[in-house]
Coordinates of C-alpha atoms and ligand atoms in Angstrom, one line a residue:
M1 CA 131.6 -84.0 28.9
D2 CA 128.4 -84.7 30.7
L3 CA 128.6 -87.2 33.3
A4 CA 124.9 -87.8 32.9
T5 CA 124.6 -91.1 34.6
T6 CA 127.7 -91.7 36.7
R7 CA 128.6 -89.2 39.4
R8 CA 126.3 -86.4 38.5
S9 CA 123.0 -86.8 40.3
R10 CA 120.7 -84.7 38.4
R11 CA 118.6 -86.1 35.7
R12 CA 120.8 -88.2 34.9
G13 CA 164.5 -79.3 31.4
V14 CA 166.5 -77.7 30.2
A15 CA 169.7 -79.1 28.9
M16 CA 172.3 -76.9 27.0
A17 CA 173.8 -78.0 24.0
G18 CA 177.1 -76.9 22.4
A19 CA 176.6 -73.2 21.3
A20 CA 176.6 -72.3 17.7
T21 CA 176.6 -69.0 16.1
L22 CA 173.9 -68.1 13.6
L23 CA 173.9 -65.3 11.0
F24 CA 170.6 -63.9 10.2
F25 CA 170.1 -61.9 7.0
G26 CA 166.8 -60.8 8.3
A27 CA 165.2 -57.5 8.3
A28 CA 165.1 -56.9 4.7
C29 CA 162.7 -59.8 4.1
S30 CA 160.2 -59.2 7.0
S31 CA 157.1 -61.1 6.4
D32 CA 155.8 -63.3 9.5
S33 CA 153.6 -65.1 7.4
P34 CA 153.8 -68.8 8.2
T35 CA 153.6 -69.5 4.3
S36 CA 156.9 -67.5 4.0
A37 CA 158.6 -70.1 6.2
P38 CA 161.1 -72.4 4.5
S39 CA 159.7 -75.4 2.3
T40 CA 162.1 -78.0 3.6
E41 CA 160.4 -80.0 6.3
A42 CA 163.0 -79.2 8.8
S43 CA 165.7 -76.4 9.4
F44 CA 168.6 -77.5 11.4
A45 CA 171.5 -75.5 12.5
D46 CA 175.1 -76.5 13.3
S47 CA 178.1 -74.2 14.0
T48 CA 178.4 -73.0 10.4
T49 CA 174.8 -72.7 9.5
S50 CA 173.4 -69.6 7.9
V51 CA 169.8 -69.1 8.8
T52 CA 167.7 -67.1 6.4
S53 CA 165.2 -64.6 7.7
S54 CA 162.4 -66.7 7.4
T55 CA 163.2 -68.9 10.5
A56 CA 164.4 -65.9 12.5
P57 CA 162.6 -63.6 14.7
R58 CA 163.1 -60.9 12.1
T59 CA 161.3 -57.7 13.2
T60 CA 163.6 -57.2 16.2
L61 CA 166.9 -57.8 14.4
P62 CA 168.9 -55.5 12.3
P63 CA 169.7 -56.5 8.7
T64 CA 172.7 -58.6 9.6
T65 CA 172.9 -59.7 13.0
T66 CA 174.8 -62.7 14.8
R67 CA 173.5 -64.3 17.9
T68 CA 174.8 -67.5 19.7
L69 CA 172.7 -70.5 19.3
K70 CA 172.0 -72.2 22.8
P71 CA 169.7 -75.0 22.0
V72 CA 167.8 -76.5 24.8
A73 CA 165.8 -79.6 25.6
G74 CA 162.0 -79.0 25.0
A75 CA 160.0 -79.1 28.4
A76 CA 158.3 -82.5 29.3
G77 CA 155.1 -80.7 30.1
V78 CA 153.5 -77.3 29.2
G79 CA 153.3 -76.5 32.9
D80 CA 149.6 -77.2 33.6
P81 CA 149.5 -77.4 37.4
L82 CA 146.9 -80.1 37.1
F83 CA 148.7 -82.4 34.7
P84 CA 152.5 -81.7 34.8
G85 CA 153.2 -84.5 32.3
L86 CA 150.8 -83.5 29.7
G87 CA 151.9 -81.6 26.5
N88 CA 155.6 -80.4 25.9
G89 CA 157.3 -77.3 25.5
G90 CA 159.5 -75.8 22.6
Y91 CA 157.2 -76.3 19.7
D92 CA 153.6 -75.8 18.3
V93 CA 151.9 -78.5 16.4
T94 CA 150.1 -77.2 13.2
N95 CA 148.9 -80.4 11.9
Y96 CA 148.6 -84.1 12.6
T97 CA 148.1 -86.8 10.0
I98 CA 147.1 -90.0 11.7
A99 CA 147.0 -93.2 9.6
I100 CA 145.5 -96.3 11.2
D101 CA 145.1 -99.9 10.1
A102 CA 142.5 -101.5 12.0
H103 CA 140.3 -104.7 12.0
P104 CA 137.2 -105.3 13.9
D105 CA 138.3 -108.7 14.9
D106 CA 141.7 -107.6 16.0
P107 CA 142.4 -105.4 19.2
A108 CA 145.9 -104.4 17.9
I109 CA 146.3 -101.2 15.5
R110 CA 149.0 -100.4 13.2
A111 CA 149.5 -96.7 12.8
T112 CA 151.7 -93.8 11.6
T113 CA 151.4 -90.3 12.8
R114 CA 153.1 -87.2 11.0
I115 CA 153.4 -84.2 13.3
D116 CA 154.0 -80.8 11.5
A117 CA 155.2 -78.3 14.0
I118 CA 156.9 -74.8 14.3
A119 CA 159.8 -74.7 16.9
T120 CA 159.3 -72.1 19.6
A121 CA 163.0 -72.3 20.8
D122 CA 166.2 -73.5 19.3
L123 CA 165.8 -77.3 20.2
V124 CA 168.5 -79.8 20.8
S125 CA 165.7 -82.4 21.5
F126 CA 162.1 -82.3 22.3
N127 CA 159.4 -84.6 23.8
L128 CA 156.1 -86.2 22.4
D129 CA 153.5 -87.7 24.8
L130 CA 152.6 -91.5 23.8
H131 CA 151.4 -94.3 26.1
G132 CA 152.0 -97.9 25.3
F133 CA 152.6 -99.4 21.8
T134 CA 155.8 -100.6 20.3
L135 CA 157.4 -97.6 18.7
R136 CA 159.1 -98.7 15.5
S137 CA 160.7 -95.6 14.3
V138 CA 161.0 -91.8 14.6
R139 CA 162.0 -89.9 11.5
I140 CA 162.6 -86.3 10.8
G141 CA 162.3 -85.7 7.1
D142 CA 164.1 -88.7 5.5
T143 CA 166.4 -89.2 8.5
A144 CA 165.7 -91.8 11.1
T145 CA 166.1 -90.1 14.4
T146 CA 167.4 -91.2 17.9
F147 CA 164.7 -91.5 20.5
V148 CA 164.2 -92.7 24.1
R149 CA 160.9 -93.6 25.8
D150 CA 160.6 -92.5 29.4
G151 CA 157.2 -93.5 30.8
D152 CA 154.7 -91.5 28.4
E153 CA 157.4 -89.3 27.2
V154 CA 159.2 -89.9 23.8
I155 CA 162.4 -87.9 23.8
V156 CA 163.4 -87.0 20.3
T157 CA 166.9 -86.1 19.6
P158 CA 167.6 -84.7 16.0
S159 CA 170.9 -85.3 14.6
L160 CA 171.2 -81.3 14.5
P161 CA 169.4 -78.9 16.4
I162 CA 166.3 -77.2 15.3
V163 CA 166.2 -73.5 15.1
D164 CA 163.6 -71.4 16.6
R165 CA 160.7 -70.7 14.2
A166 CA 161.6 -73.3 11.9
K167 CA 158.9 -75.7 10.6
F168 CA 159.6 -79.5 11.1
S169 CA 157.9 -82.6 10.7
V170 CA 158.3 -86.0 12.7
D171 CA 157.0 -89.3 11.4
L172 CA 156.2 -92.1 13.9
A173 CA 155.4 -95.6 13.2
Y174 CA 154.0 -97.6 15.9
D175 CA 151.7 -100.8 16.6
G176 CA 150.1 -102.8 19.3
V177 CA 147.1 -103.1 21.4
P178 CA 146.0 -99.7 22.6
A179 CA 146.3 -99.3 26.4
P180 CA 143.7 -97.0 27.7
L181 CA 144.5 -94.7 30.6
S182 CA 142.1 -94.1 33.6
D183 CA 140.2 -91.1 35.1
P184 CA 138.5 -91.2 38.4
D185 CA 135.2 -89.9 37.1
I186 CA 135.1 -91.2 33.5
G187 CA 136.9 -94.7 34.0
R188 CA 139.1 -95.8 30.8
V189 CA 139.9 -93.1 28.4
G190 CA 141.7 -93.6 25.1
W191 CA 141.1 -96.0 22.3
L192 CA 138.5 -98.2 23.4
D193 CA 138.0 -101.7 21.7
I194 CA 134.6 -103.1 22.6
G195 CA 134.8 -106.2 20.1
P196 CA 133.5 -105.6 16.7
T197 CA 133.5 -101.8 17.4
S198 CA 136.2 -99.2 18.5
Y199 CA 135.9 -95.8 19.7
V200 CA 137.7 -92.9 21.4
V201 CA 137.2 -91.1 24.8
G202 CA 139.9 -88.5 25.0
E203 CA 139.0 -86.3 27.8
P204 CA 141.2 -85.2 29.7
H205 CA 144.4 -87.2 29.1
G206 CA 143.4 -90.2 26.7
A207 CA 144.8 -88.9 23.4
H208 CA 148.3 -89.9 23.7
S209 CA 147.1 -93.4 24.3
W210 CA 146.3 -93.6 20.5
F211 CA 148.5 -91.2 19.0
P212 CA 151.6 -89.4 19.8
G213 CA 151.8 -85.5 20.1
N214 CA 151.6 -82.4 22.3
D215 CA 148.8 -83.7 24.4
H216 CA 147.3 -80.5 26.0
P217 CA 144.4 -78.4 24.9
S218 CA 146.5 -75.3 24.6
D219 CA 148.1 -76.6 21.6
T220 CA 145.5 -77.1 18.9
A221 CA 146.1 -78.3 15.2
T222 CA 144.5 -79.3 12.1
Y223 CA 144.0 -83.0 11.5
E224 CA 143.8 -85.5 8.7
F225 CA 142.7 -89.0 9.6
R226 CA 143.3 -92.1 7.2
V227 CA 141.7 -95.1 8.6
T228 CA 142.0 -98.3 6.6
V229 CA 139.4 -101.0 7.5
P230 CA 138.1 -104.2 5.9
A231 CA 135.6 -103.5 3.1
G232 CA 132.2 -103.1 4.5
V233 CA 133.3 -101.7 7.9
T234 CA 132.7 -98.0 8.5
A235 CA 135.5 -95.7 9.7
V236 CA 134.7 -92.2 10.9
A237 CA 136.6 -89.3 12.5
N238 CA 136.3 -85.6 13.1
G239 CA 135.5 -83.2 10.4
V240 CA 134.5 -83.9 6.8
L241 CA 134.9 -87.1 4.7
R242 CA 137.3 -86.0 2.0
E243 CA 137.5 -89.6 0.2
K244 CA 136.6 -93.1 0.7
R245 CA 139.3 -95.1 -1.2
D246 CA 138.4 -98.7 -2.0
A247 CA 141.2 -101.3 -2.6
G248 CA 139.6 -104.5 -3.0
D249 CA 139.3 -106.0 0.2
S250 CA 139.9 -102.9 2.3
T251 CA 138.8 -99.3 2.4
T252 CA 140.7 -96.2 3.5
W253 CA 138.6 -93.5 4.8
I254 CA 140.1 -89.9 4.7
W255 CA 138.5 -87.4 7.2
D256 CA 139.8 -83.7 7.3
Q257 CA 139.3 -81.5 10.4
R258 CA 140.2 -78.3 8.9
E259 CA 139.5 -76.0 12.1
P260 CA 142.2 -76.2 14.8
M261 CA 141.3 -79.0 17.5
A262 CA 142.7 -79.9 20.8
T263 CA 144.1 -83.5 21.0
Y264 CA 141.4 -84.6 23.7
L265 CA 138.6 -83.9 21.0
A266 CA 140.3 -86.0 18.3
T267 CA 138.1 -89.2 17.7
V268 CA 138.1 -92.2 15.4
A269 CA 135.1 -94.9 15.5
I270 CA 135.3 -98.3 13.6
G271 CA 132.6 -100.7 13.2
D272 CA 129.0 -101.2 12.0
F273 CA 127.8 -97.7 11.6
T274 CA 125.4 -95.8 9.4
I275 CA 126.0 -92.4 8.3
Q276 CA 122.9 -90.2 8.0
N277 CA 123.6 -86.9 6.3
G278 CA 121.4 -83.8 6.6
V279 CA 121.3 -80.2 6.6
G280 CA 121.2 -77.8 9.4
P281 CA 120.7 -73.7 9.6
H282 CA 122.1 -71.7 6.7
G283 CA 123.1 -75.1 4.9
L284 CA 125.4 -76.4 7.4
P285 CA 126.1 -80.0 6.6
L286 CA 124.9 -82.4 9.3
R287 CA 126.4 -86.0 9.4
H288 CA 125.3 -88.2 12.2
V289 CA 126.8 -91.7 12.8
F290 CA 124.7 -94.2 14.4
A291 CA 125.7 -97.8 15.3
T292 CA 123.5 -99.6 12.8
R293 CA 121.4 -101.5 15.2
L294 CA 120.3 -98.3 16.7
A295 CA 120.1 -96.1 13.6
S296 CA 116.2 -95.5 13.6
A297 CA 115.8 -95.0 17.3
A298 CA 119.2 -92.5 17.3
A299 CA 117.6 -90.7 14.4
D300 CA 114.6 -90.0 16.1
A301 CA 116.4 -89.1 19.4
T302 CA 118.6 -86.5 17.5
A303 CA 115.8 -85.0 15.4
R304 CA 116.1 -81.9 16.9
T305 CA 119.7 -81.2 16.2
A306 CA 119.2 -78.4 13.6
E307 CA 116.8 -76.4 15.9
M308 CA 119.5 -76.8 18.8
I309 CA 122.1 -75.3 16.6
D310 CA 119.7 -72.6 15.4
V311 CA 118.9 -71.7 19.2
L312 CA 122.7 -71.8 20.5
E313 CA 123.6 -69.6 17.3
S314 CA 121.1 -66.9 18.6
W315 CA 123.2 -66.7 21.6
F316 CA 126.8 -67.5 20.6
G317 CA 127.1 -66.7 17.0
L318 CA 127.7 -68.9 14.1
Y319 CA 128.3 -72.6 14.8
P320 CA 132.3 -72.6 14.6
F321 CA 132.9 -75.7 12.5
A322 CA 132.2 -77.0 9.0
T323 CA 129.9 -79.8 10.2
Y324 CA 128.2 -81.3 13.1
G325 CA 126.5 -84.5 14.2
A326 CA 126.2 -87.2 16.7
L327 CA 128.1 -90.4 17.1
V328 CA 125.9 -93.0 18.9
V329 CA 127.8 -96.0 20.1
D330 CA 126.2 -99.3 20.8
D331 CA 127.8 -99.3 24.2
A332 CA 126.8 -98.4 27.8
F333 CA 128.6 -95.8 29.3
G334 CA 127.4 -93.0 31.6
F335 CA 128.6 -89.9 30.1
A336 CA 128.7 -88.0 26.5
L337 CA 131.6 -86.3 25.1
E338 CA 132.0 -83.1 22.8
T339 CA 134.3 -84.8 20.6
Q340 CA 134.6 -82.0 18.0
T341 CA 132.0 -81.8 15.2
L342 CA 131.0 -85.5 16.1
S343 CA 129.6 -85.5 19.9
L344 CA 130.0 -88.9 21.5
F345 CA 126.8 -90.6 22.9
P346 CA 126.1 -94.0 24.5
R347 CA 123.2 -96.2 23.2
S348 CA 120.9 -94.9 26.1
I349 CA 120.3 -91.9 24.2
A350 CA 118.6 -93.9 21.7
V351 CA 116.7 -96.6 23.7
R352 CA 115.8 -94.9 26.9
S353 CA 112.3 -93.3 27.1
T354 CA 113.2 -90.1 28.9
P355 CA 114.4 -87.4 26.5
S356 CA 118.1 -86.6 26.1
E357 CA 117.8 -83.0 24.9
R358 CA 119.6 -81.6 27.5
I359 CA 122.6 -83.8 27.0
Q360 CA 122.6 -83.2 23.3
V361 CA 122.4 -79.5 23.9
H362 CA 125.3 -79.7 26.3
E363 CA 127.6 -81.3 23.9
L364 CA 126.7 -79.1 21.2
A365 CA 127.3 -76.1 23.3
H366 CA 130.8 -77.5 23.9
Q367 CA 131.4 -77.0 20.3
W368 CA 131.8 -73.3 21.0
F369 CA 132.8 -73.7 24.7
G370 CA 135.6 -76.1 24.9
D371 CA 136.2 -76.9 21.2
S372 CA 136.3 -73.4 19.4
L373 CA 137.4 -71.8 22.6
T374 CA 140.0 -74.2 24.2
L375 CA 141.3 -74.1 27.5
A376 CA 144.7 -72.8 28.2
R377 CA 144.9 -74.8 31.4
W378 CA 142.6 -77.4 32.7
Q379 CA 141.8 -75.8 36.0
D380 CA 139.6 -73.4 34.1
I381 CA 137.4 -76.3 33.3
W382 CA 134.2 -74.3 34.7
L383 CA 134.5 -72.3 31.2
N384 CA 133.4 -75.6 29.6
E385 CA 131.3 -77.1 31.9
G386 CA 129.7 -74.0 33.5
F387 CA 128.8 -72.6 30.0
A388 CA 127.7 -75.9 28.4
S389 CA 125.5 -76.5 31.5
Y390 CA 124.0 -72.9 31.4
A391 CA 123.3 -73.6 27.5
E392 CA 121.1 -76.4 28.7
S393 CA 119.0 -74.0 30.5
L394 CA 118.8 -71.4 27.7
W395 CA 117.6 -74.0 25.4
L396 CA 114.7 -75.0 27.8
E397 CA 114.1 -71.2 28.5
R398 CA 113.4 -70.7 24.7
T399 CA 111.8 -74.0 23.9
Q400 CA 110.0 -75.3 26.9
P401 CA 106.8 -73.4 28.1
G402 CA 106.7 -73.2 31.9
Y403 CA 110.4 -73.9 32.4
D404 CA 111.6 -71.3 34.9
I405 CA 115.5 -70.7 34.7
D406 CA 115.3 -68.7 37.9
R407 CA 113.9 -71.6 39.9
E408 CA 116.6 -74.1 38.4
M409 CA 119.4 -71.7 39.0
Q410 CA 118.2 -71.2 42.6
S411 CA 118.2 -74.9 43.1
F412 CA 121.7 -75.2 42.0
A413 CA 122.6 -72.2 44.2
N414 CA 121.0 -74.1 47.2
K415 CA 123.5 -76.7 47.0
R416 CA 126.1 -74.3 48.4
Y417 CA 128.9 -75.8 46.2
G418 CA 132.6 -75.0 47.3
P419 CA 134.8 -73.0 45.2
I420 CA 135.2 -74.0 41.5
A421 CA 138.2 -72.1 40.6
H422 CA 140.8 -74.7 41.6
P423 CA 139.6 -78.3 40.8
T424 CA 142.0 -81.1 41.2
A425 CA 143.2 -83.5 38.5
D426 CA 141.2 -86.4 40.3
N427 CA 138.0 -84.2 40.6
L428 CA 138.0 -82.2 37.4
F429 CA 134.4 -83.2 36.4
A430 CA 132.9 -82.4 40.0
D431 CA 129.3 -81.1 39.9
A432 CA 130.2 -77.9 41.2
E433 CA 132.0 -77.1 37.9
Y434 CA 128.8 -77.7 36.0
E435 CA 126.1 -76.4 38.3
R436 CA 128.0 -73.8 40.3
G437 CA 129.7 -72.6 36.9
A438 CA 126.2 -72.3 35.3
V439 CA 125.0 -70.1 38.2
V440 CA 127.8 -67.9 38.0
L441 CA 126.7 -67.0 34.5
H442 CA 123.1 -66.7 35.7
A443 CA 124.2 -64.2 38.6
L444 CA 126.3 -62.3 35.8
R445 CA 123.1 -62.2 33.8
R446 CA 121.0 -60.9 36.8
T447 CA 123.5 -58.4 37.6
V448 CA 124.3 -56.8 34.1
G449 CA 120.7 -57.4 32.5
D450 CA 119.7 -59.5 29.7
Q451 CA 121.0 -57.1 27.0
T452 CA 124.5 -56.8 28.2
F453 CA 124.7 -60.7 29.1
S454 CA 123.7 -61.5 25.6
A455 CA 126.4 -59.1 24.2
I456 CA 129.0 -60.7 26.5
M457 CA 128.0 -64.3 25.3
L458 CA 128.2 -63.1 21.6
D459 CA 131.5 -61.3 22.1
Y460 CA 133.2 -63.9 24.0
A461 CA 132.4 -66.8 21.8
T462 CA 133.3 -64.9 18.6
T463 CA 136.2 -62.9 19.9
F464 CA 138.0 -66.2 21.1
S465 CA 136.9 -68.4 18.3
H466 CA 139.5 -71.0 17.6
R467 CA 141.7 -69.4 20.4
S468 CA 142.8 -70.5 23.9
V469 CA 141.1 -69.0 26.8
D470 CA 141.5 -68.5 30.6
T471 CA 139.3 -67.2 33.2
A472 CA 141.2 -63.8 33.2
A473 CA 140.4 -63.3 29.5
F474 CA 136.8 -63.8 30.3
V475 CA 136.7 -61.5 33.1
A476 CA 138.5 -58.9 31.1
L477 CA 135.8 -59.1 28.2
V478 CA 133.1 -58.8 30.8
N479 CA 134.7 -55.7 32.4
R480 CA 134.7 -54.1 29.1
H481 CA 131.0 -54.7 28.5
A482 CA 129.9 -54.1 32.1
G483 CA 131.6 -50.5 32.2
E484 CA 132.8 -51.3 35.6
P485 CA 135.5 -53.8 37.1
M486 CA 133.7 -57.0 37.8
D487 CA 136.9 -58.6 39.2
A488 CA 135.2 -58.7 42.9
F489 CA 132.3 -60.2 41.5
F490 CA 134.0 -63.1 39.9
D491 CA 136.3 -63.5 42.9
Q492 CA 133.3 -64.2 45.0
W493 CA 131.7 -66.5 42.6
L494 CA 134.5 -68.6 41.8
N495 CA 136.5 -68.5 44.9
A496 CA 134.1 -68.1 47.9
P497 CA 134.0 -71.0 50.1
I498 CA 130.2 -71.4 49.7
S499 CA 128.5 -70.1 46.6
P500 CA 127.0 -66.6 47.1
A501 CA 123.3 -66.0 47.2
L502 CA 121.8 -65.3 43.6
P503 CA 121.1 -61.6 42.9
G504 CA 117.2 -61.2 43.2
Ligands
ZN1 ZN1 130.5 -81.0 29.3

């Protein structure tokens, strides 16, 4: 996220069910590979169910063991202090299949979402996040399932408990006019309809206003999008176009996002768009999506994308996804967003006279920091924004003669920002997370030296590729490279009431 023209001034329950006894025949068959899990869509238990090893925590159990099943209700949140209602407990989503039927002249959508998940507890019920819509049905396998809606929570109660480690699939059918949520910095978030065009702004909590799921970045999953629109209308989404299926007066666009993705990074756009294909470093496929009216100017504005990827790869290692591109929407909004593999930009990057390279590099850098390395909790937002902001300076340091990175970082430090380790939900995108965050990295660079700093950046980006991170994980990695504990350094730079002075 880059709040380029809005706030930023520069340039721009646990309920116990009836206990049941399960038999495990496990240890003789001990693979933990997900592929060894049962092929049925869901594994349920009742008081007489025998559960094979593939659904049990095998390695800690003797060959034949009994235990008492005490299924619980999955929690209504993942425990994020800033967003207690976001996400849910008791399962991990592995894949979303989101099918949307939309028409540019109709604000309503008709949709189904299949959620493939693995239970992380014996579940008598579990929650999904969903805002708005008429929820027509919830099915597990072939069975219509009881559900209750409570605010933005959908509480699903299967006919039988789901066993810990079992794979299961939930199918939801819903329709209506999407009702965006609001964020104090960004404005409306969710599925946005601006007449003939619809697009998505998901950060931080807008995803569950257009598809149900586990809406927290700590639970990433792969995605398949099937978007059906009238013939002649373009529908795009994250990832790679697998198929464009024509059916007379309608077309279904099928996009695959094969690497894991956080919910807030999911995107779909529908309207009059032109797809421009290209090639980036080492053959990386590029595909930009431009509002057709802006296509020529947007192509000019994004002409250095391959060079930007090349420079950032020199710092952070290989670009972490199968494709990249810019989605330029013909709308005026004061930010850009790092939607995975397809960063979202407003029309201003195509039509304004001032260069937009910094914003483009910022969103590209998020493909590593935020998208590949996802936040375990929102309060560590500086790991996204500080890194993406510093990447802007790394780009300029490499490509713009006369750019003085020390001078810019000193100008940020002179603002004497307050602590950045504890943002609030209402102030997640404060300038401090961006600029003091960048200064933290520059101070680290000046403290450990360029060579060690480069090694830290590369190791961090590759070690935690497609994994969750938090500040403690980054500090531990830095400590290994620095050869001495840097905890006091980070305590000062993240928590001191006023940003410390930059090392000379
Ligand atoms: Zn950002």
